[in-house]
JSON list of C-alpha atoms in Angstrom, two decimals:
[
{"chain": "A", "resi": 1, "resn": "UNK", "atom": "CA", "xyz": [50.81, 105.48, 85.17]},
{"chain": "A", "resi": 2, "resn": "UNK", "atom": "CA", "xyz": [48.30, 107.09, 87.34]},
{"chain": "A", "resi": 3, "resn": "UNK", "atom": "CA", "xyz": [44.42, 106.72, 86.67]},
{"chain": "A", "resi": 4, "resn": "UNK", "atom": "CA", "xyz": [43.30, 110.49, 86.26]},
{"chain": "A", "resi": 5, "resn": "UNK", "atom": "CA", "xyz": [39.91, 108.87, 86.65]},
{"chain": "A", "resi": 6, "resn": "UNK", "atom": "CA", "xyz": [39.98, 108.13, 89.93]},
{"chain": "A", "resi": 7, "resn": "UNK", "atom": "CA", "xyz": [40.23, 111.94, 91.02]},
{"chain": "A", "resi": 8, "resn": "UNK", "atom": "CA", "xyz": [36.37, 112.39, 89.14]},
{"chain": "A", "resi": 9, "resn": "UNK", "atom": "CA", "xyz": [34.76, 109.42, 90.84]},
{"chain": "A", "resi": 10, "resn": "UNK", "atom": "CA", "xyz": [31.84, 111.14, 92.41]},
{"chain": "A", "resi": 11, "resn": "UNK", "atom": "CA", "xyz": [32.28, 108.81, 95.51]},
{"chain": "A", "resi": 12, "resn": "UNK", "atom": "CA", "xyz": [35.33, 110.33, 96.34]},
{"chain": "A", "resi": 13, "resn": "UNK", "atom": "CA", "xyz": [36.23, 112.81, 98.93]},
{"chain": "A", "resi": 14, "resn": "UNK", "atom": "CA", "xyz": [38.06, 116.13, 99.86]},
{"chain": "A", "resi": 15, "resn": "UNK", "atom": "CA", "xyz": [40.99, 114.02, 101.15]},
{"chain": "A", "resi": 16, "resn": "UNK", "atom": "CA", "xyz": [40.85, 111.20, 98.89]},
{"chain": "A", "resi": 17, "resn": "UNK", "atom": "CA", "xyz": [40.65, 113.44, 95.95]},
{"chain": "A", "resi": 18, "resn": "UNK", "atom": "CA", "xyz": [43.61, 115.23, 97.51]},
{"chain": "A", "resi": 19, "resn": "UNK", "atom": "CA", "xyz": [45.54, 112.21, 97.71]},
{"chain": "A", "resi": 20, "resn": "UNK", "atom": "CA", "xyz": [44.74, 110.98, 94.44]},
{"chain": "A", "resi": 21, "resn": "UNK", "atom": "CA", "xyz": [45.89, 114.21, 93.52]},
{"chain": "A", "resi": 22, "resn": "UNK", "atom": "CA", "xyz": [49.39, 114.17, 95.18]},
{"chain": "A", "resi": 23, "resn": "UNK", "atom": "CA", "xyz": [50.27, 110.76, 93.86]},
{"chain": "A", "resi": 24, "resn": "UNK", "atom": "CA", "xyz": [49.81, 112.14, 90.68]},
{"chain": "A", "resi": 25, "resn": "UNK", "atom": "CA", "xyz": [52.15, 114.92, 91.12]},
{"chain": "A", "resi": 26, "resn": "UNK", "atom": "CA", "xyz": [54.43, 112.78, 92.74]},
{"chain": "A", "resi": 27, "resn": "UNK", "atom": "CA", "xyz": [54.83, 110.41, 89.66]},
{"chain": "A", "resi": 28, "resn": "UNK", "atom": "CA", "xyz": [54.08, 112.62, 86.69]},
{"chain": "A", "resi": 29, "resn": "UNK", "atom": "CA", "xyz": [55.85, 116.21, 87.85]},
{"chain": "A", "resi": 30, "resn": "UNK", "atom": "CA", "xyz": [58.11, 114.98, 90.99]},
{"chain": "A", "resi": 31, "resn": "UNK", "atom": "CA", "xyz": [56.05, 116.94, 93.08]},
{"chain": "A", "resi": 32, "resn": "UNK", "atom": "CA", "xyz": [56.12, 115.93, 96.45]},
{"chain": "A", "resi": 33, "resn": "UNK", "atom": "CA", "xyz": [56.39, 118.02, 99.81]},
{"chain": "A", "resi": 34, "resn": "UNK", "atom": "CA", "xyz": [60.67, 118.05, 100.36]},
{"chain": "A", "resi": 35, "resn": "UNK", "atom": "CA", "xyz": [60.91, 119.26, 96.31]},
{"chain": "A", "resi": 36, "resn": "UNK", "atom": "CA", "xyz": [58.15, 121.82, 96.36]},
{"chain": "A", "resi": 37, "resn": "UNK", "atom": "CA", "xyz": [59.30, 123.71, 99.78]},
{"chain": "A", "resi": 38, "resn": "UNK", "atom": "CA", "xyz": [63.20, 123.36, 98.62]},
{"chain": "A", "resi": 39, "resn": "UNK", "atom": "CA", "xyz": [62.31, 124.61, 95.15]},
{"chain": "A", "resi": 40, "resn": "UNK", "atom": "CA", "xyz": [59.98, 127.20, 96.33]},
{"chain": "A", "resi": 41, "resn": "UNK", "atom": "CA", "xyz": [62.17, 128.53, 98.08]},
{"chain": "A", "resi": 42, "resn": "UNK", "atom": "CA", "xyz": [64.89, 128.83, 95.73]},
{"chain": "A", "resi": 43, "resn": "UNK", "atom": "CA", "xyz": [62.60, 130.24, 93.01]},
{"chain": "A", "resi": 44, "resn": "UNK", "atom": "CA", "xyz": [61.58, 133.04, 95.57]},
{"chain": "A", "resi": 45, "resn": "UNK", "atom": "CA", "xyz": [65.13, 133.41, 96.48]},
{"chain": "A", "resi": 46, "resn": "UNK", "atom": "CA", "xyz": [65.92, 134.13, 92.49]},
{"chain": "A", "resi": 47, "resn": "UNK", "atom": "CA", "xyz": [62.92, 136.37, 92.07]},
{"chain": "A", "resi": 48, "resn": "UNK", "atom": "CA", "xyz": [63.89, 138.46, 95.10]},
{"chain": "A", "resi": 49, "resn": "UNK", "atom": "CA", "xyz": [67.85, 138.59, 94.25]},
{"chain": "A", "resi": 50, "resn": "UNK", "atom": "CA", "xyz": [66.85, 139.37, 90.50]},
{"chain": "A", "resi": 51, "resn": "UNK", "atom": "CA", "xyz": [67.26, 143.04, 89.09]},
{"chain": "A", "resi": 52, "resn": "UNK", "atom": "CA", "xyz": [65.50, 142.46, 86.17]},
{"chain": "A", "resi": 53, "resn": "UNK", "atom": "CA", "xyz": [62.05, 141.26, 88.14]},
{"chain": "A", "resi": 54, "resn": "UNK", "atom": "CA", "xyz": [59.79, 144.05, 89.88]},
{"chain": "A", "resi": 55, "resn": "UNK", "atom": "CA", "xyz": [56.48, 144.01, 91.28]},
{"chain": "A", "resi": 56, "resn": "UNK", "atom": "CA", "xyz": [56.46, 139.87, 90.85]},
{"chain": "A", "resi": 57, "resn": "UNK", "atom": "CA", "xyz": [53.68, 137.83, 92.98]},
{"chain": "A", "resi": 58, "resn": "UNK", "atom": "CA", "xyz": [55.46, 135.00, 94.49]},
{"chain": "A", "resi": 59, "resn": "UNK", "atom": "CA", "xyz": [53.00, 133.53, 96.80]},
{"chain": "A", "resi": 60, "resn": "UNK", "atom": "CA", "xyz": [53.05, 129.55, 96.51]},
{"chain": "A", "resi": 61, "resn": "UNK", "atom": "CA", "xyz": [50.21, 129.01, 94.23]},
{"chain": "A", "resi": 62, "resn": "UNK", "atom": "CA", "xyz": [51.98, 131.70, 92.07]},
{"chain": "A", "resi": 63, "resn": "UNK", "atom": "CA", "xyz": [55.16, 130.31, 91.51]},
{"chain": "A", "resi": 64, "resn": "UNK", "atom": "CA", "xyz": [53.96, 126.50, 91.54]},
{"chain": "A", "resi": 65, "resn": "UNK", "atom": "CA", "xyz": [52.33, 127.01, 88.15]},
{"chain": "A", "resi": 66, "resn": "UNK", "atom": "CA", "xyz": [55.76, 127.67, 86.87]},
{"chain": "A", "resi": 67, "resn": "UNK", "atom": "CA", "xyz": [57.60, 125.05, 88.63]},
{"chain": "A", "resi": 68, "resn": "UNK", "atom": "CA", "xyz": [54.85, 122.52, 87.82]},
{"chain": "A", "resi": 69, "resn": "UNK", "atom": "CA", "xyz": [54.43, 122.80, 84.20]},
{"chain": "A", "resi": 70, "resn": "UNK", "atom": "CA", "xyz": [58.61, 122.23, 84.08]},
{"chain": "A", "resi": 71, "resn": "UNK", "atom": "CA", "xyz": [58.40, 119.51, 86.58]},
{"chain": "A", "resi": 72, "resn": "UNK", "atom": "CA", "xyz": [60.64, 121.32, 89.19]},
{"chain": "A", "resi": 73, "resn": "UNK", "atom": "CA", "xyz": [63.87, 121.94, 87.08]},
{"chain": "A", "resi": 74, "resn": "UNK", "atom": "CA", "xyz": [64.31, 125.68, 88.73]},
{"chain": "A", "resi": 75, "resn": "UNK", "atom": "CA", "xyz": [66.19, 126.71, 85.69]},
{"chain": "A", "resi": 76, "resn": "UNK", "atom": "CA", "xyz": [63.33, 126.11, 83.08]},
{"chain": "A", "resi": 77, "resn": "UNK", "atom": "CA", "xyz": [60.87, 127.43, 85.74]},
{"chain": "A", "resi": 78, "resn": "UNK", "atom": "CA", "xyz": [62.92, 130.77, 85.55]},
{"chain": "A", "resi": 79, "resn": "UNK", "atom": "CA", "xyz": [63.10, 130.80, 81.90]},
{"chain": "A", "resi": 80, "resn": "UNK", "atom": "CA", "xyz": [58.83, 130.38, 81.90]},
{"chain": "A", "resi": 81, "resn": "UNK", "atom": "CA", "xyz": [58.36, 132.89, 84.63]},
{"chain": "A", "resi": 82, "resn": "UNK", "atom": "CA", "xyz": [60.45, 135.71, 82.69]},
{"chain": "A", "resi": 83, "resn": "UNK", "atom": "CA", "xyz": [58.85, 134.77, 79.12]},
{"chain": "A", "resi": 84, "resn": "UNK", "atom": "CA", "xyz": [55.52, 134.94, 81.11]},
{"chain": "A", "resi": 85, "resn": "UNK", "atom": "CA", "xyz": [56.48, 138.32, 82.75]},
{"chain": "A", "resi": 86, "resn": "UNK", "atom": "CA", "xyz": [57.85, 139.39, 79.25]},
{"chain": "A", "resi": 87, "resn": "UNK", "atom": "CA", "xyz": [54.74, 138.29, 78.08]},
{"chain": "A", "resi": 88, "resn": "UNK", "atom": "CA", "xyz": [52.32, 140.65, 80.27]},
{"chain": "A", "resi": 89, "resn": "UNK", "atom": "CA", "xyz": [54.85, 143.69, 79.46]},
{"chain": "A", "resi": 90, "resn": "UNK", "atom": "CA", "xyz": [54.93, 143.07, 75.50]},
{"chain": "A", "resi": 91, "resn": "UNK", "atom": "CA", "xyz": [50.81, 143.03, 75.96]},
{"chain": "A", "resi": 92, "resn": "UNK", "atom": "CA", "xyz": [49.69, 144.60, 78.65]},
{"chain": "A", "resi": 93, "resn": "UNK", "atom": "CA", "xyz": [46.29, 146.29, 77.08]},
{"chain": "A", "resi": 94, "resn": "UNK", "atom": "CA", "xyz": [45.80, 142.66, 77.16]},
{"chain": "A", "resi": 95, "resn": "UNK", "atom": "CA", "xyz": [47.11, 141.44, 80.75]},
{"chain": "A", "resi": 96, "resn": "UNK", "atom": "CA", "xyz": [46.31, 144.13, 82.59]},
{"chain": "A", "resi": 97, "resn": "UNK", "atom": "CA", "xyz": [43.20, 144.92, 84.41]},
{"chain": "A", "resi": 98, "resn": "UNK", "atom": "CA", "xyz": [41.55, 141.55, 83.58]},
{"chain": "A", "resi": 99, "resn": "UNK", "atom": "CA", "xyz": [38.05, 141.82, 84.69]},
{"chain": "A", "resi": 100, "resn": "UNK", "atom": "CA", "xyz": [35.21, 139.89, 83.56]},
{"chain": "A", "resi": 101, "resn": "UNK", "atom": "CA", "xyz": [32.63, 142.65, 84.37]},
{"chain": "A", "resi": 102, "resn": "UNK", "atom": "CA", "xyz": [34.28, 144.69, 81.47]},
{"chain": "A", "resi": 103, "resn": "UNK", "atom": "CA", "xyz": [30.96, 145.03, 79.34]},
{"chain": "A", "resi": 104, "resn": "UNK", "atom": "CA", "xyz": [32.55, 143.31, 75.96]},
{"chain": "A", "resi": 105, "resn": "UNK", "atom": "CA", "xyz": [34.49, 140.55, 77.67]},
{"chain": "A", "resi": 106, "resn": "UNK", "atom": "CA", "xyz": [31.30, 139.73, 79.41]},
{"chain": "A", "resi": 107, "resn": "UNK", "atom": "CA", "xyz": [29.28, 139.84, 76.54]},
{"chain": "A", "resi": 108, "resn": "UNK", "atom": "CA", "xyz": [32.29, 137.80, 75.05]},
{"chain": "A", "resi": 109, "resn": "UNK", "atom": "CA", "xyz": [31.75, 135.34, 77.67]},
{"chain": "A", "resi": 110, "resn": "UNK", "atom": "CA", "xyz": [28.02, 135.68, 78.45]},
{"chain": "A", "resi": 111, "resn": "UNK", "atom": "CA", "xyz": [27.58, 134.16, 74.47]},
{"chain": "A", "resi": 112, "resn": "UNK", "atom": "CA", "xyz": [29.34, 131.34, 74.88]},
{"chain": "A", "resi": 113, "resn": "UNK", "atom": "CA", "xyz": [31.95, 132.14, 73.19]},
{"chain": "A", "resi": 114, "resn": "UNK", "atom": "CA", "xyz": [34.63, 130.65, 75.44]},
{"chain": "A", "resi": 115, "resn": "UNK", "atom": "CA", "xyz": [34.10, 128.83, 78.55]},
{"chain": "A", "resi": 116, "resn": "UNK", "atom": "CA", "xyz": [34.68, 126.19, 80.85]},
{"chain": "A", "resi": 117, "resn": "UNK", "atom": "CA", "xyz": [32.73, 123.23, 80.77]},
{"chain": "A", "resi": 118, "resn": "UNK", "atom": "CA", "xyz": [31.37, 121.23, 83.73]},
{"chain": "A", "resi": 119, "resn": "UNK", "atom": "CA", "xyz": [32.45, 118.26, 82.17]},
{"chain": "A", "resi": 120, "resn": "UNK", "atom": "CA", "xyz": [35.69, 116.91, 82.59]},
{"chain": "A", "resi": 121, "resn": "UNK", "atom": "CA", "xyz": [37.82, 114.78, 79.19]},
{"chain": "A", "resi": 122, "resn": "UNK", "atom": "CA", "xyz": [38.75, 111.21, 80.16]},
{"chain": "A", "resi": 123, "resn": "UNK", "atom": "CA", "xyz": [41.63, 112.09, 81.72]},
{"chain": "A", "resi": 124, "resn": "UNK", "atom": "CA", "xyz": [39.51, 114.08, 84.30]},
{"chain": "A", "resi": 125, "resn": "UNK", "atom": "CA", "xyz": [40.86, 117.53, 82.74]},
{"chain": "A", "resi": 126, "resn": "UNK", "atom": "CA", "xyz": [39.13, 120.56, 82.63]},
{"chain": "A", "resi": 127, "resn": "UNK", "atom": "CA", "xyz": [37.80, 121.19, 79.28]},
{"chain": "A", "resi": 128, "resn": "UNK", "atom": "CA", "xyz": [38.00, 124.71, 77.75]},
{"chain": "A", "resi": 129, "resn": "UNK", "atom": "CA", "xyz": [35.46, 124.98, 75.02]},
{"chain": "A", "resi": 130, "resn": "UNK", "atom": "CA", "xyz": [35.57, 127.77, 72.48]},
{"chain": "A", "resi": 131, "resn": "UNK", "atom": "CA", "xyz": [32.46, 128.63, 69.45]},
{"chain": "A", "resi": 132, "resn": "UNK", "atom": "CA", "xyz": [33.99, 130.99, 67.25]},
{"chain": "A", "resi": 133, "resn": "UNK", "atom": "CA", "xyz": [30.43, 131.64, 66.24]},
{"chain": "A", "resi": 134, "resn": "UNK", "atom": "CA", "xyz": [29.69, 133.48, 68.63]},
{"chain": "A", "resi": 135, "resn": "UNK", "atom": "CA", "xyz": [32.52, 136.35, 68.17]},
{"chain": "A", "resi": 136, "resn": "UNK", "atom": "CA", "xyz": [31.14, 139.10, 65.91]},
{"chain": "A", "resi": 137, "resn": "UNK", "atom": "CA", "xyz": [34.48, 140.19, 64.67]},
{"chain": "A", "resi": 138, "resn": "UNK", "atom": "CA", "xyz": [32.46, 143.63, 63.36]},
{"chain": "A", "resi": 139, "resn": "UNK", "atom": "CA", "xyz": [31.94, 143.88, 67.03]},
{"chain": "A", "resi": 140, "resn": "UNK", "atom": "CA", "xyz": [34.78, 142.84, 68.92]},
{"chain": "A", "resi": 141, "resn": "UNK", "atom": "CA", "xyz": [38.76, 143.11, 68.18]},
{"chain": "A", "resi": 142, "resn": "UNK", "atom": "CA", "xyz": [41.69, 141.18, 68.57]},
{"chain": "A", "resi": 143, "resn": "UNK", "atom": "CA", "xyz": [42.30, 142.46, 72.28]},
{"chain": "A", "resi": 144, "resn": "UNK", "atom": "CA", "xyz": [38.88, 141.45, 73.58]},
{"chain": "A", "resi": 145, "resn": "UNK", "atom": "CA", "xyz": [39.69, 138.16, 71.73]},
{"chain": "A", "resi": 146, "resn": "UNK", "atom": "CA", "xyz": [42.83, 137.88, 74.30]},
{"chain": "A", "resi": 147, "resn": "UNK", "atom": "CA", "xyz": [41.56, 139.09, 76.91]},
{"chain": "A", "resi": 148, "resn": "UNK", "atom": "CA", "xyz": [38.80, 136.56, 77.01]},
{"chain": "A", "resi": 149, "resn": "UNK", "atom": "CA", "xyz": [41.20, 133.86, 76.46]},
{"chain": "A", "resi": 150, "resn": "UNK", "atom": "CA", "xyz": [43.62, 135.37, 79.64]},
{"chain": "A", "resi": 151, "resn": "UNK", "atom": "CA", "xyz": [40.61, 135.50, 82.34]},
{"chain": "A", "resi": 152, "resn": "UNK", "atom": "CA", "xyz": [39.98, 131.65, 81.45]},
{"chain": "A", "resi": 153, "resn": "UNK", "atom": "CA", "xyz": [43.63, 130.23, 81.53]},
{"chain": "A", "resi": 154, "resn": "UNK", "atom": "CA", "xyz": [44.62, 132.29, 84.33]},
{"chain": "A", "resi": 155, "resn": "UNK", "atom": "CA", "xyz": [41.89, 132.02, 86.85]},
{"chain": "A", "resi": 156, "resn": "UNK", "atom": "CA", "xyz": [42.58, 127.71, 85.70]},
{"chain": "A", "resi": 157, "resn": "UNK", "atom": "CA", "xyz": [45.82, 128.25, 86.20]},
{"chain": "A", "resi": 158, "resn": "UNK", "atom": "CA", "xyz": [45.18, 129.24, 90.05]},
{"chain": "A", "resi": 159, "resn": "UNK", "atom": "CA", "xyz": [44.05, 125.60, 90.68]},
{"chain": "A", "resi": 160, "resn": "UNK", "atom": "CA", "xyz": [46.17, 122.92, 91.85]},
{"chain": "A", "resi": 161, "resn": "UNK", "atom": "CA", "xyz": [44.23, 120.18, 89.77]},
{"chain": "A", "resi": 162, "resn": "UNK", "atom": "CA", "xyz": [44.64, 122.33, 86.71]},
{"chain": "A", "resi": 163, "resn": "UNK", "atom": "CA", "xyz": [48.08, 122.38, 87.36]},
{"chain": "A", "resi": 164, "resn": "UNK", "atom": "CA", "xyz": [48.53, 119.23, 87.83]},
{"chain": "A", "resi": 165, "resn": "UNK", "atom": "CA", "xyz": [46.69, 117.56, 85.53]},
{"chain": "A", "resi": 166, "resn": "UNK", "atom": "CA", "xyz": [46.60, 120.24, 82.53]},
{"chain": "A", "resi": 167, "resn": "UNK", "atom": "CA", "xyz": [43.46, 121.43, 80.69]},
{"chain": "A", "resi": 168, "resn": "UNK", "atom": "CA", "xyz": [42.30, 120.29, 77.21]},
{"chain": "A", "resi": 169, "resn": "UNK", "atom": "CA", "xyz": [40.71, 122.34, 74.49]},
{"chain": "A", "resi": 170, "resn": "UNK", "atom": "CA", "xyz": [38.13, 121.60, 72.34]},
{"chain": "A", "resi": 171, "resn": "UNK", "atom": "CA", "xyz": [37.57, 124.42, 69.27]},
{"chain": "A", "resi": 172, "resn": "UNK", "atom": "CA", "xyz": [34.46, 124.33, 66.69]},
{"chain": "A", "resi": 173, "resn": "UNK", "atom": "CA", "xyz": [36.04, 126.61, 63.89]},
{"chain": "A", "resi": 174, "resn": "UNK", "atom": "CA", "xyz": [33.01, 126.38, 61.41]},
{"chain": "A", "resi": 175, "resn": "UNK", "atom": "CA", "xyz": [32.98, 129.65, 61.32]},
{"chain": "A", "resi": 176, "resn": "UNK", "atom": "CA", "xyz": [36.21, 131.02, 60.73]},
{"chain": "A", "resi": 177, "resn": "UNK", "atom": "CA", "xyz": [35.90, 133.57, 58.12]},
{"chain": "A", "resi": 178, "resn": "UNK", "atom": "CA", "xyz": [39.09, 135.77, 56.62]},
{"chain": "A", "resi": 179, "resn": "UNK", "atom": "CA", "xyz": [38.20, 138.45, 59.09]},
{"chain": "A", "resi": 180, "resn": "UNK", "atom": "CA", "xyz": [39.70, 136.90, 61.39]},
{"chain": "A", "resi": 181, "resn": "UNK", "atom": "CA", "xyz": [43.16, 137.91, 60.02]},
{"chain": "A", "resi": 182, "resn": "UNK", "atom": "CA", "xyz": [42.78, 141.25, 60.86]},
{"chain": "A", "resi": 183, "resn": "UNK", "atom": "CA", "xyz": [42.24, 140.75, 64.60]},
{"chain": "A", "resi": 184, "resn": "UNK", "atom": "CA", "xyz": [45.92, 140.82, 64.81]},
{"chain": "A", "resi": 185, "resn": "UNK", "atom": "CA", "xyz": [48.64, 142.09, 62.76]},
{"chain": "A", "resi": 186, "resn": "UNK", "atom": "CA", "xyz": [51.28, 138.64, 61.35]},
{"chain": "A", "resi": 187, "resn": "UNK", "atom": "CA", "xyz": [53.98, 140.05, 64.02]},
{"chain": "A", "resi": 188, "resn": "UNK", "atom": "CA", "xyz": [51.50, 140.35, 67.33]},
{"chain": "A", "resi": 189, "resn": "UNK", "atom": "CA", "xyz": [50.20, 136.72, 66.10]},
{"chain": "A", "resi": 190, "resn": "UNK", "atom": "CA", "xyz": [53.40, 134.92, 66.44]},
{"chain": "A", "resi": 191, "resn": "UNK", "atom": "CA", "xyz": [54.04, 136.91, 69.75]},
{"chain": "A", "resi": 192, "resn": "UNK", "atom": "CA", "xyz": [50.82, 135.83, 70.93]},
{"chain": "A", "resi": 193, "resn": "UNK", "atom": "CA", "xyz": [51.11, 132.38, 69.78]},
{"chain": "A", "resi": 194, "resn": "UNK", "atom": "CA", "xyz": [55.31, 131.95, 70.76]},
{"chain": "A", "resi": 195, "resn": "UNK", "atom": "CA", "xyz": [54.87, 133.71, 74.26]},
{"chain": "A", "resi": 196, "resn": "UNK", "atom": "CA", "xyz": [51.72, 132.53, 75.36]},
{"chain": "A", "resi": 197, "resn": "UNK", "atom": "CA", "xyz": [52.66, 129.08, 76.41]},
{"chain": "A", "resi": 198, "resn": "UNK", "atom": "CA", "xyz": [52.46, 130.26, 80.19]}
]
C-alpha cells in the first residue's frame, strides 16, 4: 500500500509530490493516463448524448471527481454525477450562488465555525474541522448551515490531492443543543444526509 506520507514530506517537490501522487492513484483508484483519457472521454460522451443532463460542466477536473471517487467504473460514475446533479436541483437555495462573501456564510466561516486546517491527518489528508459552538442557531438557519458546508467540500473537491487521497473530518459536538432539530425538517435531513455523498 502506498505511504500517503511521503506526499507531506516538506523536502519534497512539485514533481516529486506529483509523482507520489500518481502512484497513488495508480494503485488505490486505477488511475493512470490510458484509463483517465478513455474514461473521460466516454463520461463526456454520455453527458453530451444524455437528454436528461443540461447545463453540465464537464471540463476534466469536473468529471474526474466523479470518476475518482468510483475508481473509474463509468457506470457508478454516472449514477454519482446524476444523484449529484439531482442533488443541486432538489436544493438549490443551497447550491446555487455559493459565495463566501455572502455576509452570514462569512460570518459562518470568519468564526470558525467550519474550516480547513493547515494540518494534514496521518494519512496526509486534508482535515475539515467543524465547532458547532460557534453557530448561533438564533442567528443562522439550516441553509446557511449547508451552504457553509458546500463552499468547503466543493472548492476541496476541485483538487487533485483531495481527490485522490479523500479528506477527513474532525467534529467537536459539545455543544449540540435540541435546536438543532429545527434547522431542518426529518424529510430535508435524510435528503441532505442520503444525497450528499458527492
Amino acid at each position: 500500500m502506498p505511504d500517503p506520507m511521503d506526499i507531506c514530506n516538506n523536502n519534497n517537490t512539485g514533481d516529486k509530490i506529483k509523482k507520489e501522487l500518481a502512484r497513488i492513484a495508480k494503485e488505490e483508484l486505477r488511475d493512470t493516463d490510458s484509463t483517465r483519457t478513455q474514461c473521460l472521454q466516454s463520461l463526456r460522451e454520455w453527458v453530451e448524448q444524455n437528454g436528461d443532463i443540461e447545463n453540465c460542466l464537464t471540463d476534466d477536473n469536473f468529471l474526474l471527481r466523479f470518476l475518482r471517487v468510483k475508481k473509474f467504473s463509468i457506470p457508478m460514475a454516472q449514477q454519482v454525477l446524476l444523484k449529484y446533479l439531482n442533488y443541486r436541483k432538489k436544493f438549490s437555495e443551497i447550491m446555487y450562488n455559493l459565495d463566501y462573501t455572502d455576509p452570514k456564510i462569512n460570518e459562518l466561516i470568519s468564526r470558525g465555525y467550519i474550516f480547513v486546517s493547515p494540518f494534514r491527518d496521518s494519512q496526509c489528508r486534508r482535515v475539515i474541522i467543524y465547532d458547532l459552538s460557534k453557530f448561533d442557531v438564533s442567528k443562522f438557519n439550516g441553509v446557511d448551515l449547508a451552504r457553509s458546508h458546500a463552499i468547503t467540500y466543493e472548492t476541496l473537491v476541485d483538487d487533485d490531492e483531495s481527490q485522490i487521497l479523500g479528506v477527513h473530518h474532525v467534529a467537536d459536538v459539545e455543544a449540540i443543543s435540541p435546536q438543532f432539530l429545527t434547522l431542518f425538517t426529518i424529510t430535508e435531513f435524510s435528503y441532505l444526509i442520503r444525497w450528499g455523498e458527492v
